[in-house]
């Protein structure tokens, strides 16, 4: 392994494009090494918040780092692109109705940065992308700037690479520096330059490959998780039918030295695991049978949970449900692709007679998809549980794990995370 030492002066200025959950911490970590970073975002509110030293989302411990690099002038944010030595693109890569990737944000970012590109510049795509996207972005840049080249040997060459991000929201302060990174250039020099850039702040192993393999590596990691969670979720349905406690079953099976079953839950959410496997399915639909089935198993779990709630409320007059948690996982405020949010929304929309008390300690207010529903209110944990016929635990936030369980006496409890066993 090549040691992570590099001459940070090789990067006089870095532009990080897209200042969300991934781009902003990346920008701040690079800036913390004394490299001037300008963050670019189309969202003026995010830009203003960052320039005031305030993180526009919830990430434990990150506020201090951001405030420090903004105050010392190493990091600033703006909406206009700049002339930089390296660009790191961290814009969203959502999927369309048919589950194929929508690259419109990458296209827009490329169009904004192309006029500023100069020979020798490095462009790294960090956004999670299907195989071939980095090459497609590079070709698009050359279409926009035919005076530049993608050939390492040319004087007017630019260098393009992919370096996927695998940090866990909530643990970014630890993982941004300490997670191994896969880095794949379109050309050997692109790989090398990208390695030099990430070596400025990443202390873990930098694993070098080509761009397409790097793209596929990220998708593979998340598909591995998705398939394994689907196995646990399928077990939870089987166990329910057979009258077996799935949590005890998994605990027992995991005593086998080569078995490590993951935990079931209300479904799979977030911007990564619930999305990335679709990019493999749409790239190779004939072959990706297991990955596709796993997606369907995990996507089917919310409806199963809804059916459990409705069954538990059968015959109840003026039924009240306390729904605990709407984030996609524990101890964060990220609601993207959240199965818990989906469950609460569908329960509310399809059952106007239900009085649903929603508890989510990590958000100030309910998102509009929920706050627009008249049968739904946001409440404190104790208040919601006291009023409820059914307590539906959807997310294992620490507040719920540490709950005084005597509050649940006399309630019907549906615990999708197995925390109150
Ligand atoms: N959040 C995660 O945990 C995570 C982990 C690994 C990888 N990723 C991947 O990283 C990428 C970014 O994800 P995120 O979670 O940071 O998204 P995000 O939605 O939090 O942030 C994206 C930012 O990009 C900005 N943006 C959109 N178009 C732009 C443009 N043309 N120019 C400049 N800014 C633009 C948005 O305003 C937003 O602030 C995605 O591909 C995602 O799959 C995310």
XYZ file of C-alpha atoms and ligand atoms in Angstrom:
465
model
C 0.000 0.000 0.000
C 1.303 3.452 -0.900
C 1.530 5.634 2.220
C -0.950 8.505 2.373
C 1.511 11.322 2.097
C 1.210 13.923 -0.553
C 2.249 17.475 -1.282
C -0.967 19.349 -0.511
C 0.472 22.356 -2.383
C -0.313 20.405 -5.601
C -3.883 21.555 -4.982
C -3.801 25.335 -4.675
C -7.584 25.506 -4.679
C -10.288 22.836 -4.586
C -13.919 23.239 -5.631
C -16.462 20.907 -4.060
C -19.727 20.867 -5.997
C -22.894 20.015 -4.023
C -22.716 20.826 -0.308
C -25.034 18.199 1.142
C -24.462 15.368 3.598
C -21.396 14.234 1.631
C -19.982 17.282 -0.149
C -19.919 19.633 2.832
C -17.981 17.326 5.193
C -15.591 16.452 2.339
C -15.002 20.170 1.702
C -14.462 20.854 5.415
C -12.023 17.966 5.897
C -9.902 19.096 2.929
C -10.003 22.698 4.203
C -8.954 21.507 7.661
C -5.652 20.428 6.074
C -4.971 24.027 5.046
C -6.060 23.665 1.403
C -8.331 26.529 0.273
C -11.728 25.095 -0.642
C -14.670 26.822 -2.278
C -17.929 24.921 -1.977
C -20.463 25.384 -4.761
C -24.173 24.804 -4.322
C -27.257 25.887 -6.264
C -29.157 26.312 -3.000
C -28.610 29.895 -1.760
C -29.979 29.051 1.713
C -27.385 26.285 2.139
C -24.636 28.654 0.936
C -25.707 31.355 3.415
C -25.906 28.896 6.283
C -22.429 27.483 5.515
C -20.870 30.950 5.239
C -22.341 31.678 8.666
C -20.511 28.568 9.937
C -23.753 26.644 10.499
C -24.318 23.082 9.264
C -27.644 22.983 7.368
C -28.317 19.381 8.510
C -27.790 17.259 11.617
C -24.401 15.541 11.963
C -22.941 14.980 15.436
C -19.643 16.806 16.054
C -19.406 18.334 12.583
C -20.543 21.846 13.584
C -17.265 22.669 15.331
C -15.118 21.657 12.359
C -17.245 23.650 9.919
C -17.257 26.746 12.117
C -13.448 26.550 12.438
C -12.631 26.250 8.708
C -15.168 28.949 7.779
C -13.850 31.293 10.426
C -10.212 30.878 9.389
C -11.241 31.505 5.766
C -10.125 28.115 4.352
C -13.673 27.165 3.361
C -16.284 29.404 1.821
C -19.427 28.686 -0.163
C -21.029 30.303 -3.197
C -23.378 29.550 -6.077
C -20.946 30.483 -8.877
C -18.291 28.004 -10.000
C -14.592 28.969 -9.745
C -11.262 28.300 -11.373
C -9.776 25.407 -9.333
C -7.040 22.772 -9.552
C -9.441 20.028 -8.548
C -13.216 19.639 -8.609
C -15.084 17.083 -6.518
C -18.668 16.546 -7.687
C -21.071 15.409 -4.907
C -24.481 16.144 -6.409
C -27.520 13.867 -6.033
C -27.987 10.845 -8.316
C -31.654 9.915 -7.891
C -33.441 7.248 -9.878
C -36.303 7.702 -12.289
C -39.672 5.931 -12.251
C -38.110 2.979 -14.138
C -35.233 2.834 -11.581
C -32.585 3.988 -14.044
C -30.285 6.744 -12.822
C -31.123 10.379 -13.465
C -27.834 12.137 -14.220
C -29.325 15.600 -14.670
C -27.482 17.007 -11.627
C -24.125 15.643 -12.847
C -24.838 17.141 -16.280
C -25.691 20.531 -14.752
C -22.576 20.465 -12.543
C -20.408 19.597 -15.582
C -21.918 22.440 -17.599
C -21.191 24.896 -14.790
C -17.586 23.814 -14.265
C -16.524 23.169 -17.888
C -15.852 26.855 -18.713
C -13.368 27.033 -15.796
C -11.411 23.873 -16.623
C -7.748 24.297 -17.446
C -5.147 21.745 -18.585
C -3.947 19.655 -15.643
C -7.201 20.016 -13.691
C -8.641 17.012 -11.874
C -12.387 16.258 -11.821
C -13.557 13.597 -9.367
C -17.106 12.271 -9.422
C -18.075 11.231 -5.879
C -21.805 10.839 -6.502
C -22.893 7.214 -6.435
C -23.203 6.273 -10.095
C -23.891 3.301 -12.383
C -20.957 1.822 -14.310
C -19.903 4.137 -17.140
C -21.147 7.402 -15.607
C -17.665 8.827 -14.936
C -16.655 8.152 -18.530
C -19.898 9.704 -19.730
C -19.208 12.803 -17.601
C -15.666 13.060 -18.996
C -16.921 12.831 -22.584
C -19.517 15.491 -21.820
C -16.775 17.784 -20.441
C -14.757 17.341 -23.629
C -17.844 18.054 -25.774
C -18.203 21.293 -23.823
C -14.459 21.992 -23.995
C -13.091 20.483 -27.223
C -9.818 22.359 -26.608
C -9.054 19.914 -23.772
C -8.072 16.237 -23.938
C -8.580 13.051 -21.906
C -5.232 11.603 -22.986
C -2.651 11.575 -20.159
C 0.181 12.376 -22.572
C -1.364 15.528 -24.080
C -0.347 18.963 -22.837
C -3.979 20.020 -22.687
C -5.093 16.938 -20.728
C -7.573 17.040 -17.874
C -7.846 14.101 -15.473
C -11.065 12.417 -14.419
C -11.711 9.842 -11.680
C -14.407 8.274 -9.563
C -14.111 8.011 -5.784
C -17.324 6.772 -4.162
C -18.188 7.773 -0.611
C -19.140 5.153 1.966
C -19.526 7.156 5.184
C -22.404 6.432 7.532
C -24.539 9.484 8.335
C -24.133 10.135 12.058
C -20.525 8.885 12.032
C -19.065 11.212 9.436
C -16.487 12.781 11.766
C -14.920 9.393 12.327
C -15.440 7.755 8.961
C -14.467 10.590 6.594
C -10.833 10.192 7.651
C -10.729 6.541 8.647
C -12.679 4.636 5.976
C -10.688 2.994 3.178
C -11.434 4.622 -0.186
C -11.713 3.055 -3.632
C -10.289 5.381 -6.286
C -10.577 4.727 -10.007
C -9.315 7.046 -12.705
C -10.265 6.988 -16.350
C -6.500 7.012 -16.984
C -3.484 6.101 -14.786
C -2.657 9.755 -14.163
C -6.256 10.478 -13.181
C -6.056 7.656 -10.625
C -2.765 8.980 -9.261
C -3.904 12.603 -8.971
C -7.153 11.604 -7.278
C -5.151 9.462 -4.855
C -3.004 12.510 -4.050
C -6.104 14.595 -3.367
C -7.733 12.064 -1.017
C -4.407 11.419 0.712
C -4.547 15.012 1.966
C -7.283 14.085 4.471
C -7.893 10.329 4.413
C -5.607 8.326 6.690
C -6.943 4.885 5.697
C -6.043 2.690 2.708
C -6.535 4.256 -0.726
C -7.349 1.377 -3.054
C -6.590 2.094 -6.693
C -8.530 0.690 -9.653
C -10.278 1.950 -12.801
C -13.362 4.193 -12.845
C -15.925 1.542 -13.805
C -14.775 -0.901 -11.134
C -14.843 1.920 -8.557
C -18.428 2.754 -9.572
C -19.444 -0.906 -9.342
C -17.649 -1.340 -5.982
C -19.919 1.173 -4.277
C -23.062 -0.353 -5.804
C -21.883 -3.826 -4.830
C -21.290 -2.850 -1.193
C -24.800 -1.487 -0.840
C -26.382 -4.360 -2.747
C -24.617 -6.784 -0.412
C -26.227 -5.002 2.544
C -29.621 -4.866 0.822
C -29.632 -8.581 -0.049
C -28.620 -9.523 3.487
C -31.242 -7.265 5.089
C -33.814 -8.765 2.710
C -32.879 -12.195 4.070
C -33.532 -10.948 7.627
C -36.772 -9.252 6.576
C -37.973 -12.399 4.830
C -37.156 -14.385 7.978
C -39.286 -11.946 9.994
C -42.309 -12.707 7.799
C -41.702 -16.459 7.963
C -41.282 -16.318 11.759
C -44.470 -14.312 12.181
C -46.365 -16.967 10.252
C -44.796 -19.788 12.266
C -45.097 -18.108 15.679
C -41.333 -17.837 16.227
C -39.498 -14.842 17.744
C -37.285 -13.751 14.834
C -34.881 -11.833 17.090
C -34.213 -14.869 19.254
C -33.887 -17.029 16.143
C -31.268 -14.746 14.577
C -29.356 -14.474 17.849
C -29.194 -18.273 18.064
C -28.266 -18.793 14.413
C -25.494 -16.188 14.679
C -23.730 -18.403 17.219
C -22.684 -20.501 14.218
C -19.077 -19.434 13.561
C -19.732 -18.630 9.901
C -23.224 -17.145 10.118
C -23.894 -13.431 10.599
C -27.530 -12.602 9.843
C -28.432 -8.906 9.896
C -31.433 -7.471 11.726
C -34.917 -7.115 10.227
C -36.795 -3.822 10.347
C -39.673 -1.879 8.770
C -37.932 -1.848 5.357
C -34.772 -0.313 3.952
C -34.266 3.407 3.505
C -31.772 6.149 2.913
C -30.170 7.477 -0.176
C -27.792 4.537 -0.597
C -28.982 1.027 0.204
C -32.536 1.619 -1.011
C -31.322 3.203 -4.253
C -27.959 1.832 -5.397
C -29.015 -1.784 -6.082
C -31.451 -0.448 -8.691
C -28.469 0.915 -10.641
C -27.120 -2.630 -10.956
C -30.573 -3.985 -11.833
C -31.018 -1.410 -14.578
C -27.444 -1.967 -15.893
C -27.832 -5.779 -16.094
C -31.544 -6.671 -15.698
C -31.218 -10.231 -17.007
C -28.441 -11.160 -14.610
C -29.318 -9.193 -11.447
C -32.129 -11.527 -10.333
C -31.235 -11.905 -6.643
C -30.471 -8.193 -6.236
C -33.823 -7.333 -7.839
C -35.741 -9.767 -5.630
C -34.052 -8.365 -2.505
C -35.212 -4.868 -3.468
C -38.769 -6.164 -3.811
C -38.643 -8.007 -0.461
C -37.405 -4.888 1.340
C -39.857 -2.623 -0.470
C -42.700 -4.950 0.520
C -41.981 -4.759 4.266
C -43.727 -1.391 4.921
C -47.054 -2.775 3.654
C -46.649 -5.809 5.918
C -46.116 -3.492 8.911
C -49.191 -1.449 7.931
C -51.258 -4.643 7.766
C -50.047 -5.577 11.281
C -51.191 -2.201 12.639
C -54.606 -2.413 10.985
C -55.070 -5.963 12.265
C -54.215 -4.839 15.814
C -56.782 -2.031 15.611
C -59.647 -4.136 14.248
C -62.886 -3.315 16.095
C -61.359 -0.386 18.049
C -63.394 2.821 18.217
C -61.513 6.106 17.713
C -58.221 4.272 17.277
C -54.994 6.069 18.206
C -51.530 5.021 16.996
C -48.253 6.328 18.408
C -45.677 6.061 15.597
C -42.174 6.288 17.029
C -39.591 7.471 14.485
C -39.775 8.534 10.857
C -36.034 8.849 10.012
C -34.571 6.143 7.785
C -32.305 4.937 10.593
C -31.473 5.562 14.229
C -30.209 8.835 15.678
C -30.267 10.924 12.497
C -32.714 13.390 10.919
C -32.433 12.041 7.348
C -35.885 11.149 5.989
C -34.847 10.180 2.457
C -36.456 6.963 1.169
C -37.442 6.276 4.784
C -39.703 3.216 5.104
C -40.914 4.539 8.473
C -42.031 7.788 6.899
C -43.723 5.808 4.134
C -45.560 3.622 6.665
C -46.813 6.643 8.635
C -47.833 8.448 5.454
C -49.739 5.486 3.996
C -51.429 4.771 7.349
C -52.540 8.410 7.538
C -53.665 8.809 3.925
C -55.506 5.483 3.589
C -57.098 5.507 7.067
C -58.543 8.957 7.776
C -60.315 7.544 10.879
C -56.905 6.852 12.502
C -55.523 9.419 14.951
C -51.742 9.159 14.492
C -49.327 10.747 16.982
C -45.871 10.931 15.398
C -42.722 11.121 17.528
C -39.433 12.091 15.867
C -36.889 13.606 18.276
C -34.444 14.554 15.500
C -36.668 16.896 13.477
C -38.218 20.210 14.501
C -41.327 19.794 12.373
C -42.976 17.041 10.353
C -42.258 17.129 6.597
C -45.125 18.494 4.440
C -46.193 14.998 3.266
C -47.190 14.347 6.879
C -48.057 17.808 8.200
C -50.605 18.185 5.384
C -52.618 15.296 6.834
C -55.251 16.406 9.329
C -55.270 13.093 11.261
C -51.576 13.345 12.136
C -49.815 15.344 14.863
C -46.249 15.561 16.158
C -45.933 14.796 19.866
C -43.479 13.904 22.646
C -42.851 10.237 23.323
C -44.693 10.049 26.661
C -47.687 12.046 25.457
C -48.072 9.960 22.293
C -47.741 6.624 24.096
C -50.206 7.636 26.810
C -52.872 8.382 24.176
C -52.218 5.309 22.012
C -53.979 1.997 21.545
C -51.102 0.753 19.397
C -47.476 1.788 19.895
C -45.651 1.320 16.605
C -41.872 1.410 17.033
C -40.286 2.198 13.678
C -36.783 3.500 14.420
C -34.367 2.473 17.190
C -33.484 6.046 18.210
C -31.612 6.080 21.529
C -34.556 7.870 23.202
C -36.760 4.869 22.392
C -34.180 2.232 23.293
C -33.831 3.822 26.749
C -37.591 4.214 27.246
C -39.137 3.352 30.611
C -40.990 0.257 29.391
C -43.643 0.545 32.106
C -45.104 3.278 29.860
C -46.082 0.484 27.466
C -48.210 -1.395 30.000
C -51.666 -2.112 28.580
C -50.669 -1.061 25.052
C -50.478 -3.201 21.944
C -46.858 -2.895 20.877
C -45.599 -3.468 17.337
C -41.833 -3.313 17.621
C -40.330 -3.484 14.118
C -36.756 -3.220 15.451
C -36.922 -5.720 18.308
C -35.636 -3.259 20.940
C -38.222 -3.919 23.659
C -37.962 -7.692 23.926
N -25.867 10.730 2.239
C -25.159 9.638 2.258
O -25.107 8.959 3.256
C -24.322 9.193 1.065
C -23.327 8.249 1.287
C -22.550 7.866 0.224
C -22.775 8.397 -1.035
N -23.757 9.322 -1.230
C -23.922 9.850 -2.568
O -23.372 11.161 -2.622
C -24.117 11.969 -3.533
C -24.599 13.206 -2.811
O -25.430 12.785 -1.752
P -25.825 13.736 -0.546
O -26.404 12.842 0.486
O -24.679 14.595 -0.169
O -26.956 14.616 -1.242
P -27.639 15.954 -0.682
O -28.975 16.016 -1.321
O -27.517 16.014 0.811
O -26.719 17.108 -1.253
C -26.590 17.384 -2.603
C -26.344 18.872 -2.760
O -26.088 19.132 -4.141
C -26.682 20.378 -4.469
N -26.804 20.453 -5.924
C -27.699 19.874 -6.741
N -27.413 20.174 -8.021
C -26.312 20.955 -8.014
C -25.542 21.565 -9.026
N -25.837 21.420 -10.313
N -24.481 22.316 -8.657
C -24.167 22.483 -7.341
N -24.871 21.908 -6.340
C -25.915 21.134 -6.671
C -27.984 20.380 -3.699
O -28.495 21.685 -3.546
C -27.546 19.744 -2.369
O -27.132 20.713 -1.429
C -25.249 11.091 -4.061
O -24.867 10.499 -5.268
C -25.365 10.024 -2.999
O -25.867 8.826 -3.513
C -24.528 9.750 -0.196
